[in-house]
Coordinates of C-alpha atoms in Angstrom, one line a residue:
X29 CA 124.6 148.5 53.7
X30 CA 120.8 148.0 54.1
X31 CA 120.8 145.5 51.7
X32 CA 123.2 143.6 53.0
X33 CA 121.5 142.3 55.8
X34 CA 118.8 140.7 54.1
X35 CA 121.8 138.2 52.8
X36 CA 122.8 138.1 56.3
X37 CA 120.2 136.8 57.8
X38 CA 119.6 134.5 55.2
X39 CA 123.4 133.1 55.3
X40 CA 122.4 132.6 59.2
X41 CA 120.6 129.4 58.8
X42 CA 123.4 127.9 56.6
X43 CA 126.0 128.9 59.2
X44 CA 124.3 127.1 62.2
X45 CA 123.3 123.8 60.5
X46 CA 127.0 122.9 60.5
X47 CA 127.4 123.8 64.2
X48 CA 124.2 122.1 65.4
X49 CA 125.0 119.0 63.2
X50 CA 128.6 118.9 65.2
X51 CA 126.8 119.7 68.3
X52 CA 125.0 116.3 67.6
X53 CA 127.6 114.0 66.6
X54 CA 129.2 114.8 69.9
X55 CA 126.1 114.3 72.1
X56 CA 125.3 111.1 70.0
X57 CA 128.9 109.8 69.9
X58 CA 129.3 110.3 73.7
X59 CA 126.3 108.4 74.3
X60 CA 127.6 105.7 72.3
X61 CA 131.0 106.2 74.1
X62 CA 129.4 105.7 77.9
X63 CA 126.5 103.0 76.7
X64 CA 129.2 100.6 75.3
X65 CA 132.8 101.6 77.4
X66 CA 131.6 103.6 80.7
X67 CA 130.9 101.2 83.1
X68 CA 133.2 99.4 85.6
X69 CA 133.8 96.8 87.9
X70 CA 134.8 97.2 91.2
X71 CA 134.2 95.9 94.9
X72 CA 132.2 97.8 97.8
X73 CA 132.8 96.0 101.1
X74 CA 132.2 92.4 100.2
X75 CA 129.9 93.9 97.5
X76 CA 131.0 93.4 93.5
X77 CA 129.3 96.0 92.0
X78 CA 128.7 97.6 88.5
X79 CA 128.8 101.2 88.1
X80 CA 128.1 103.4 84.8
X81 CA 127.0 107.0 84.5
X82 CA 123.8 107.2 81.9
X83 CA 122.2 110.7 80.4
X84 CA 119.4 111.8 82.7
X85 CA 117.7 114.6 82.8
X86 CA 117.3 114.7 87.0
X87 CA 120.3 113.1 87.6
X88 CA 120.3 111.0 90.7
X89 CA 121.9 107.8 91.9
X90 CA 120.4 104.4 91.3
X91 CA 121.0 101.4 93.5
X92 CA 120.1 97.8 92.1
X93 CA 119.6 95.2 94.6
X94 CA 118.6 92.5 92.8
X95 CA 116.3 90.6 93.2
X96 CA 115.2 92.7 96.5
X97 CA 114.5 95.9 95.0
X98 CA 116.4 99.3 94.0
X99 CA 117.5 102.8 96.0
X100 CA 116.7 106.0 94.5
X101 CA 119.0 108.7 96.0
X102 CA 118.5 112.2 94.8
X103 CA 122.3 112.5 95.1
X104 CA 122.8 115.3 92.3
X105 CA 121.2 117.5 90.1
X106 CA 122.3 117.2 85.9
X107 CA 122.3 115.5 82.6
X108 CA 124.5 112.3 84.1
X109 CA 123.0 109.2 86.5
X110 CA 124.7 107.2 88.2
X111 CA 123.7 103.5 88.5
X112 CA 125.4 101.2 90.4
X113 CA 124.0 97.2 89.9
X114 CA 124.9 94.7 93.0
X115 CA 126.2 92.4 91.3
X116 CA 127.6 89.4 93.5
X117 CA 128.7 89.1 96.9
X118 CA 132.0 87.3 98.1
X119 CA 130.3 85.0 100.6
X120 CA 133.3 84.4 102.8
X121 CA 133.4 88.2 103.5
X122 CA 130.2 88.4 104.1
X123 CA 129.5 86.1 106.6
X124 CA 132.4 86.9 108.5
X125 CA 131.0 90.3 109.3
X126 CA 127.3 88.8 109.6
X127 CA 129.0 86.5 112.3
X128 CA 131.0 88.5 114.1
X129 CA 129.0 92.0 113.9
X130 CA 131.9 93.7 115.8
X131 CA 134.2 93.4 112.2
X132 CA 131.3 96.0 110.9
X133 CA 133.0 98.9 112.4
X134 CA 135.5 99.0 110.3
X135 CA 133.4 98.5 107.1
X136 CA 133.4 102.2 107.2
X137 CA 136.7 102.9 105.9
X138 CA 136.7 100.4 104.0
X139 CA 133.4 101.5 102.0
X140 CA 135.0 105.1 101.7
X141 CA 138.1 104.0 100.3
X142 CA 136.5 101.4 97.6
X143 CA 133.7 104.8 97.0
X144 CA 136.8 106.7 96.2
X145 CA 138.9 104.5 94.1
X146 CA 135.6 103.4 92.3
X147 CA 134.6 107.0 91.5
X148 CA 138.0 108.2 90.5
X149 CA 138.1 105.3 88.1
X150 CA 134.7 105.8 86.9
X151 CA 135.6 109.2 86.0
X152 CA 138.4 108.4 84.1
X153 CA 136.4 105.6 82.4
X154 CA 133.8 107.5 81.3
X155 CA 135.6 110.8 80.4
X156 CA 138.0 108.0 77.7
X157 CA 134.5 106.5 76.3
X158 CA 132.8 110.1 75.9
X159 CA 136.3 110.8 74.0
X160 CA 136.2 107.8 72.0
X161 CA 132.7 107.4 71.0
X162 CA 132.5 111.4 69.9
X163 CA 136.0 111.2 68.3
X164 CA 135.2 108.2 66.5
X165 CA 131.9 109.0 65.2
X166 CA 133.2 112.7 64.1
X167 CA 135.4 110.6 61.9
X168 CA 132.8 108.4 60.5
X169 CA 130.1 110.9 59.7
X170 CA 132.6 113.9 58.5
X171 CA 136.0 111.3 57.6
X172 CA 138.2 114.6 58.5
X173 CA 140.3 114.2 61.8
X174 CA 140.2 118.1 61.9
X175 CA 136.5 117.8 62.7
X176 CA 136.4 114.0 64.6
X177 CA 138.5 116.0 66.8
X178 CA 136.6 118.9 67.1
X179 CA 133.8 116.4 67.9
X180 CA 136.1 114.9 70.7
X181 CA 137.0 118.1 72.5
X182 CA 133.6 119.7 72.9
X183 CA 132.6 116.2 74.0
X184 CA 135.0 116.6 76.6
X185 CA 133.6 120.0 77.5
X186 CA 130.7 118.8 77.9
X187 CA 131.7 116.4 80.4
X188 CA 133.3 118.8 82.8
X189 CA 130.4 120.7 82.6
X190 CA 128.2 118.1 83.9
X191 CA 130.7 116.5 86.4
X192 CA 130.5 120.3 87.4
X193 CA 126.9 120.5 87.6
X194 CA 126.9 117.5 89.9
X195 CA 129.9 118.7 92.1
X196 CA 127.8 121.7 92.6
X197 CA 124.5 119.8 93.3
X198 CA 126.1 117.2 95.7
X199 CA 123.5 116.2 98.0
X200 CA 125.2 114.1 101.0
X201 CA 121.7 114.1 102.6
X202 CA 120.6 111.9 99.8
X203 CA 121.3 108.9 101.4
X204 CA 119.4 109.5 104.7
X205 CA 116.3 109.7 102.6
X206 CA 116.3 107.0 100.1
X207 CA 113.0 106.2 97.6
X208 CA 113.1 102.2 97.7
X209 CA 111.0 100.2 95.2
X210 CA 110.7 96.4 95.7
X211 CA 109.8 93.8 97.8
X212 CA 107.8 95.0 100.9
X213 CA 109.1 92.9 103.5
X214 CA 112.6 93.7 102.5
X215 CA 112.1 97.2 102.5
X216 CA 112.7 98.0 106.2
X217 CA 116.1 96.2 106.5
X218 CA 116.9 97.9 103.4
X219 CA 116.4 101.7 104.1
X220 CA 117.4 100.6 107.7
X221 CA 116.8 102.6 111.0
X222 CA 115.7 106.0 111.2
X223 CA 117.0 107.0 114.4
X224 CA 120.6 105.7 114.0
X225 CA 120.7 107.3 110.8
X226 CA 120.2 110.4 112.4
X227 CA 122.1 110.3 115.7
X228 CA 125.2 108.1 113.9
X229 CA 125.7 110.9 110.8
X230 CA 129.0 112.2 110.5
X231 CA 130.1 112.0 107.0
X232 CA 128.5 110.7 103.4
X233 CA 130.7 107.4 103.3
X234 CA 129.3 106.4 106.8
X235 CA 125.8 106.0 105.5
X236 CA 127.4 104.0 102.4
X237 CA 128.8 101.7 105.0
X238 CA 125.4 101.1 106.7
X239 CA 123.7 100.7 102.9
X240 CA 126.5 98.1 102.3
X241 CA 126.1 96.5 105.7
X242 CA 121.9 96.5 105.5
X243 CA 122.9 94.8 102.0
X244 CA 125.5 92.4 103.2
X245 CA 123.0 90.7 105.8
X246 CA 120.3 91.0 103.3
X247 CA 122.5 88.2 101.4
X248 CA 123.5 86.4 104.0
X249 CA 124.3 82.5 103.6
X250 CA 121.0 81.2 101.8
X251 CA 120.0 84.5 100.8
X252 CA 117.1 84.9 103.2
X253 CA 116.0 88.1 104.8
X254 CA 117.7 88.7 108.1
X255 CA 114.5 89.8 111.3
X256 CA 114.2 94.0 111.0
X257 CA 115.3 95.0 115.0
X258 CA 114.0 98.6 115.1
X259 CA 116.2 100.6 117.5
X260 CA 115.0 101.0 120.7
X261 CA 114.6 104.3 120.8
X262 CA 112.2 105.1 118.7
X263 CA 108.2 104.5 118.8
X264 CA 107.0 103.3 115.1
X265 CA 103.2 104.5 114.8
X266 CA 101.4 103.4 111.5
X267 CA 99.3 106.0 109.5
X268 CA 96.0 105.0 107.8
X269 CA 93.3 106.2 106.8
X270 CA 90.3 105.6 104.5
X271 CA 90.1 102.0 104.0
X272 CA 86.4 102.1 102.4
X273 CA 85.6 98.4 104.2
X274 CA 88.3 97.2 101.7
X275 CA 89.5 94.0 103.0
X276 CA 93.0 93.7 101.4
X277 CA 94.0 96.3 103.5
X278 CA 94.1 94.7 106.5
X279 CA 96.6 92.2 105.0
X280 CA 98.7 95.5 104.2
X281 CA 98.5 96.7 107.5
X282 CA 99.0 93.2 109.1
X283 CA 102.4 92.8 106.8
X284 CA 103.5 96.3 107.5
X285 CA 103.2 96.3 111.3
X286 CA 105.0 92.4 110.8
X287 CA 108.1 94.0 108.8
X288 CA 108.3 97.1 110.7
X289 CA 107.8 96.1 114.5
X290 CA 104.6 98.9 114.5
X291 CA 104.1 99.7 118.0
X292 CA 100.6 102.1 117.3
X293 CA 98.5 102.0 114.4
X294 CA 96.6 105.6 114.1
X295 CA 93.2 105.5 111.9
X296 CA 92.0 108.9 110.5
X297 CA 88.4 107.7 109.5
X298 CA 86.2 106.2 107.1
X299 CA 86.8 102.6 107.5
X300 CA 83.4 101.8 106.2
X301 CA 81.7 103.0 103.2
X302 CA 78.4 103.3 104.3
X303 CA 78.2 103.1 108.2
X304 CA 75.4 100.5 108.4
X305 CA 75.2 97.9 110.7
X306 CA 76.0 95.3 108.1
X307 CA 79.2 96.3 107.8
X308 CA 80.0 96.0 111.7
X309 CA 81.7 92.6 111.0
X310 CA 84.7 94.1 109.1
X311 CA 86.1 95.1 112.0
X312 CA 86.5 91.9 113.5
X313 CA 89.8 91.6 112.2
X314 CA 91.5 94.6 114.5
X315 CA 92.5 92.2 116.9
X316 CA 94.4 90.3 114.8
X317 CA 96.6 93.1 113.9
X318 CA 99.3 92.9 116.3
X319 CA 99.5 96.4 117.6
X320 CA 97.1 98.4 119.6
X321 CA 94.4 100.8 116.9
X322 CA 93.7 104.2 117.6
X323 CA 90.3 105.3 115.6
X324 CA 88.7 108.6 114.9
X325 CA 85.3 108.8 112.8
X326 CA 85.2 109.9 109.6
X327 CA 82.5 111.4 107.4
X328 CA 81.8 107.4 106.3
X329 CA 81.7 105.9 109.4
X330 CA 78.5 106.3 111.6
X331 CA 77.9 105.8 115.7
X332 CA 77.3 102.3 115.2
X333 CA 80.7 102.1 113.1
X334 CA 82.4 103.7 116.3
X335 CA 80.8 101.9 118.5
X336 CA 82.2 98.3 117.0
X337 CA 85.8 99.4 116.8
X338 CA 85.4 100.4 120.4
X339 CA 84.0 96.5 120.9
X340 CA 87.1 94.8 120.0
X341 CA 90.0 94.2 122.2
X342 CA 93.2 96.2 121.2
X343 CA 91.2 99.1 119.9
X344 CA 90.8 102.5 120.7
X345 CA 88.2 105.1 119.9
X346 CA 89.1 109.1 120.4
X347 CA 86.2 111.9 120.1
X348 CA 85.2 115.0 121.4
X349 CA 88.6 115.7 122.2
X350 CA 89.2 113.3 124.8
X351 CA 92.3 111.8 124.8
X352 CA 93.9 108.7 125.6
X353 CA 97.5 107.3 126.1
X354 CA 99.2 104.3 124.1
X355 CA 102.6 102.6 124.5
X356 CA 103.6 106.0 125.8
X357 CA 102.4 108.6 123.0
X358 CA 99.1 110.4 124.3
X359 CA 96.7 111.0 121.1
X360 CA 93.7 113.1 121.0
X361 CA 90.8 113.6 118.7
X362 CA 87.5 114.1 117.4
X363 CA 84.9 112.6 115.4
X364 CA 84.0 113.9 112.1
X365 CA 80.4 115.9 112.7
X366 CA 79.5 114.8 109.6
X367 CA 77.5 111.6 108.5
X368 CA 77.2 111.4 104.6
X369 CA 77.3 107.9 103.3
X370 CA 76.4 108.7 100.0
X371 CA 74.7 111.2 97.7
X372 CA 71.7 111.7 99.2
X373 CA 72.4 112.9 102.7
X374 CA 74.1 116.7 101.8
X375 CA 77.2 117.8 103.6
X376 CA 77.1 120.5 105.9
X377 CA 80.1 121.7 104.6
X378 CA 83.6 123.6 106.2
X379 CA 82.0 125.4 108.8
X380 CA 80.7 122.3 110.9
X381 CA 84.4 120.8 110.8
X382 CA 86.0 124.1 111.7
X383 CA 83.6 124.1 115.4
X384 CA 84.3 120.5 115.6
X385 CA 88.3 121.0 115.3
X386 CA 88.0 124.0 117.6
X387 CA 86.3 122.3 119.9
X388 CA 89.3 119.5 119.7
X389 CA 91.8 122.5 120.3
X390 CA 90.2 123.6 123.4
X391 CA 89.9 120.1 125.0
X392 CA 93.6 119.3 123.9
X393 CA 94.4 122.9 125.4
X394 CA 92.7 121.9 129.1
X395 CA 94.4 118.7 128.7
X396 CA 97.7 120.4 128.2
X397 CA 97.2 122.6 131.2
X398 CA 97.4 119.4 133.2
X399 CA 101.1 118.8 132.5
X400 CA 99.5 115.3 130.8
X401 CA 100.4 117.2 127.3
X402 CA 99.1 115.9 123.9
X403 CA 101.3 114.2 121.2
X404 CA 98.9 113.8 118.4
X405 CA 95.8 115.4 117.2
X406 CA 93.9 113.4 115.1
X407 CA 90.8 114.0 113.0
X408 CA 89.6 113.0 109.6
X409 CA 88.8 115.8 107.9
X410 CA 92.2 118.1 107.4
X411 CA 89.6 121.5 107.6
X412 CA 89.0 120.1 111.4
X413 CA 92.4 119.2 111.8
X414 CA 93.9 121.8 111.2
X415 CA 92.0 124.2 113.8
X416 CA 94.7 122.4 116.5
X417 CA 97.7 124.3 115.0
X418 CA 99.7 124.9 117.5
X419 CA 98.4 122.6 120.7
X420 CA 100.7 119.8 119.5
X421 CA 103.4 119.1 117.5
X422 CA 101.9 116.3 114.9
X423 CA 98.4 116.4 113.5
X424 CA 97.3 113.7 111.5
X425 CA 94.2 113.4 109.2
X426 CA 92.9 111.8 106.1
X427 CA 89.8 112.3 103.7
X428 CA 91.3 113.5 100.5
X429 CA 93.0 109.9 99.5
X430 CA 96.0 111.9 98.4
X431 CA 99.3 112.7 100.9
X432 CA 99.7 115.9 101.7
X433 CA 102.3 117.3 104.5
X434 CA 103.6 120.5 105.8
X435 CA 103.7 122.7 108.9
X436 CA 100.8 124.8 109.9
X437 CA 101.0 128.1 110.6
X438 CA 102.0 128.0 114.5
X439 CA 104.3 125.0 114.3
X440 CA 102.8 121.9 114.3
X441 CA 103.0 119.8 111.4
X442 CA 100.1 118.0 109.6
X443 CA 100.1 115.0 107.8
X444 CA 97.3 114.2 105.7
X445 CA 97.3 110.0 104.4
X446 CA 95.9 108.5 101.3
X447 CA 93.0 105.9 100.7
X448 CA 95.0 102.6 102.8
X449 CA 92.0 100.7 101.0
X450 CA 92.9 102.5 97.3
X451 CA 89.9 104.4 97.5
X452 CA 87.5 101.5 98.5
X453 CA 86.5 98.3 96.6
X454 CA 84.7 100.5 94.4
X455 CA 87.8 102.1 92.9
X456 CA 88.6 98.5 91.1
X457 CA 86.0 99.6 88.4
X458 CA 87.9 102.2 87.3
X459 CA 90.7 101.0 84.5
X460 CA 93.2 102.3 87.1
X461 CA 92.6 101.3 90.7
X462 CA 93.4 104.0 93.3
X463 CA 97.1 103.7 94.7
X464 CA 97.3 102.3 98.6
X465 CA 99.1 104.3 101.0
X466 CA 100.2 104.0 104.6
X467 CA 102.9 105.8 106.2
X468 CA 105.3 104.7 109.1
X469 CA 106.4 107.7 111.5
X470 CA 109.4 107.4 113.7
X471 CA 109.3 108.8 117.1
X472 CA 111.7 109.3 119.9
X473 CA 110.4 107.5 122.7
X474 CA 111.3 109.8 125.2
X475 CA 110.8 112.9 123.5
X476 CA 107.7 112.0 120.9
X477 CA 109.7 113.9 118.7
X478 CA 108.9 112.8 114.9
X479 CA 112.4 112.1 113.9
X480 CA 111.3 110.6 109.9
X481 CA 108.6 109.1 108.3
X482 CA 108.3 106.5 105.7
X483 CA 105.9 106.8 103.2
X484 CA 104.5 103.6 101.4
X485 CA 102.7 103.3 98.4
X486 CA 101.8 99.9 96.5
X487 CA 100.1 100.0 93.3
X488 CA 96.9 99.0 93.1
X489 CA 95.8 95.8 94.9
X490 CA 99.4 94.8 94.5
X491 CA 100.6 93.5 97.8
X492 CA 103.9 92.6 97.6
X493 CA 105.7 95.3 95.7
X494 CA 106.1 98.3 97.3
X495 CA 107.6 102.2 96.9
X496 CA 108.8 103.2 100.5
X497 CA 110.6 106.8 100.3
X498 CA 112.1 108.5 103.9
X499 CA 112.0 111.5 104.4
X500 CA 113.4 113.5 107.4
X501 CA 111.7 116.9 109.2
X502 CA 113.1 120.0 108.2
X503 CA 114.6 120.8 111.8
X504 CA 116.3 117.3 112.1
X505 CA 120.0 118.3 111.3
X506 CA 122.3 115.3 110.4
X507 CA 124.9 115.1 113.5
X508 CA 122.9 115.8 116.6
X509 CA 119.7 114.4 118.2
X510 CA 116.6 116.6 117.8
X511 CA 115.2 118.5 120.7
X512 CA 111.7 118.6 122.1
X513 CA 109.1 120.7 120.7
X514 CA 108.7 123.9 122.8
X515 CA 105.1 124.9 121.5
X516 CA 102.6 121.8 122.5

């Protein structure tokens, strides 16, 4: 009996080979089947689109809008991605409802119905090319229909184990927080408002009809971008931080707060690399902007650096915790207590940010007691910034040239930006330049509630590509409006 299983495990090998070499016929074959029969053809709205499901190993849905761009929804988890490719656009149709705007209430419907018939055909599609492709390559490789059909039935197990997989993943949030990549100045009519996507969400196909809508007047007539209107009631406040006297970046922040309608532009610090007078004439170009410019010192910026934001008309400087009020939103802050320009002046370390950020906590505390109550904390260093946990609801800071956001301990969340200016003009002597990032936050203007943020990346000095992703807070529910902040 002992000696038995020495033969045993040796037959093991020879036993599996067969199985894993069916196993791979299938998964080969069905990727044949969906690359060459699994896509369709069907209308969206006025929209002809293509859609095809492709092996993944995130899943996810993929929008193509050529030439604008593309949509990244994290719609499902799984081995299967769906891409749908814009295609065309039946201009009669869509100029009807870019004329009469009143026709685009009943786009909805008509989106869910065309969403439905197109999955449902999908489906069917791509479970007969799965079927095919396995079946027929089963009978190539092994020329026995015993085994091309063997190939062809786990194929289609396979299949309803990852349309399961993505029927259990569903994600109907997805679409409220879509990843675009593409052209900047078409990404805000693309990804759209981020108020009305949160007070107008009912159901998944109503956020397909304003994607198809935001599409349809994309193409409008001559194929020129329709003007972004914000809605109205929201404030749109621009992020940035650590432009290291990098001049493309005003461009960027000229063109964002153009396409967006920016109503504030918040500056975490270190706008100059050194702080010496010399570089006092870079910020000559704040007034040209077109939005008023908060500024807090950072670790690169020196008195004098302060001192010529403050000069120029449309600027704002906050520190020692005083605070001042703009288009509404009141925003306090504090200068970073540290002055190293470079190498040879050594940094006084955590400690000296901590006193500095509880010293903005107190002053944002008195301010408070007013009734006046504070909307933003800003500082440049997070390790300051952070000491005003729990005085406001949004803290905002810089430094590290790398995004990093969460809620703090008592409540209020703090948003930490990358280098605006890709890490300064020095980062261009690296064989990768730095990555520049802004970020666009959407307030309520009556509540200063954040209701989303857009984060937006280009690569390198690149300034007219762009990856914009929205993202919503964790206590804004899809349905209702969100509700003041009780700790401030």
């Amino acid at each position: 009996m002992a000696g038995d299983l020495p033969n045993r495990v040796r037959r093991l090998p020879s036993t599996l080979a067969p199985v894993l070499a069916l196993i791979a016929v299938t998964l080969v074959g069905g990727w044949l089947g969906l690359v060459v029969l699994g896509s369709i053809s069907e209308p969206v709205g006025p929209m002809n689109t293509r859609m095809s499901l492709h092996p993944s190993w995130t899943g996810d849905t993929k929008v193509n809008v050529s030439p604008l761009g593309a949509l990244d929804l994290d719609s499902h988890d799984g081995p299967l991605a769906l891409q749908v490719d814009v295609s065309a656009l039946d201009p009669e149709r869509a100029q009807a409802l870019v004329k009469h705007p009143e026709r685009i209430s009943g786009l909805q419907d008509e989106v869910a119905r065309d969403v439905q018939h197109s999955t449902f055909q999908l489906a069917a599609q791509s479970a007969a090319a799965v079927l095919v492709g396995a079946t027929s390559l089963g009978l190539a490789v092994y020329r026995r229909p015993g085994r091309a059909m063997a190939a062809g039935g786990l194929a289609f197990v396979v299949l309803l184990a990852c349309g399961g997989t993505a029927y259990a993943t569903w994600n109907p949030k997805s679409v409220l927080e879509p990843r675009y990549s593409g052209l900047l100045s078409s990404a805000p009519s693309v990804v759209g408002n981020a108020r009305s996507i949160v007070s107008d969400f009912d159901v998944y196909q109503q956020e397909l009809a304003r994607l198809v809508t935001n599409m349809t007047k994309l193409y409008d007539a001559a194929s020129t971008l329709p003007a972004y209107n914000p809605d109205p009631t929201t404030l749109r406040v621009l992020h940035v931080s650590d432009i290291h006297l990098n001049p493309a970046a005003w461009q960027i922040i000229e063109s964002i707060v153009t396409e967006y309608k920016i109503d504030v532009i918040i500056d975490t610090g270190d706008l100059m690399d050194h702080g010496t007078t010399a570089e006092n004439g870079f910020t000559s170009a704040i007034p040209d902007l077109g939005a008023p410019y908060v500024f807090v010192r950072g670790n690169h910026d020196s008195l004098s650096s302060q001192q010529s934001v403050a000069s120029r008309k449309g600027a704002h400087v906050v520190d020692n915790g005083e605070s001042i009020e703009v288009k509404g939103l009141r925003i306090a802050g504090i200068g970073d207590p540290q002055f190293t320009p470079d190498r040879s002046v050594a940094a006084e370390g955590d400690p000296s940010e901590r006193v500095a950020g509880q010293e903005l906590a107190a002053a944002i505390r008195r301010q408070n007691a007013t009734g006046d109550k504070v909307d933003i904390a800003i500082a440049h260093n997070p390790v300051a910034a952070a000491e005003a946990d729990g005085t406001v609801p949004l803290i905002l800071s810089g430094h590290l040239h790398h995004r990093d956001i969460g809620v703090l301990k008592q409540g209020s969340r703090m948003m930490i930006e990358g280098s605006t200016g890709g890490g300064g003009l020095r980062a261009v002597e690296n064989k990768t330049p730095q990555k520049i990032m802004a970020s666009v936050l959407y307030l309520d203007r009556d509540t200063h509630q954040l209701q989303a943020w857009d984060e937006i990346t280009l690569g390198g000095l690149g300034l007219t590509t762009a990856e914009v992703s929205r993202h919503l807070p964790e206590d804004v529910k899809p349905g209702r409006s969100p509700t003041p902040a009780t700790s401030r």
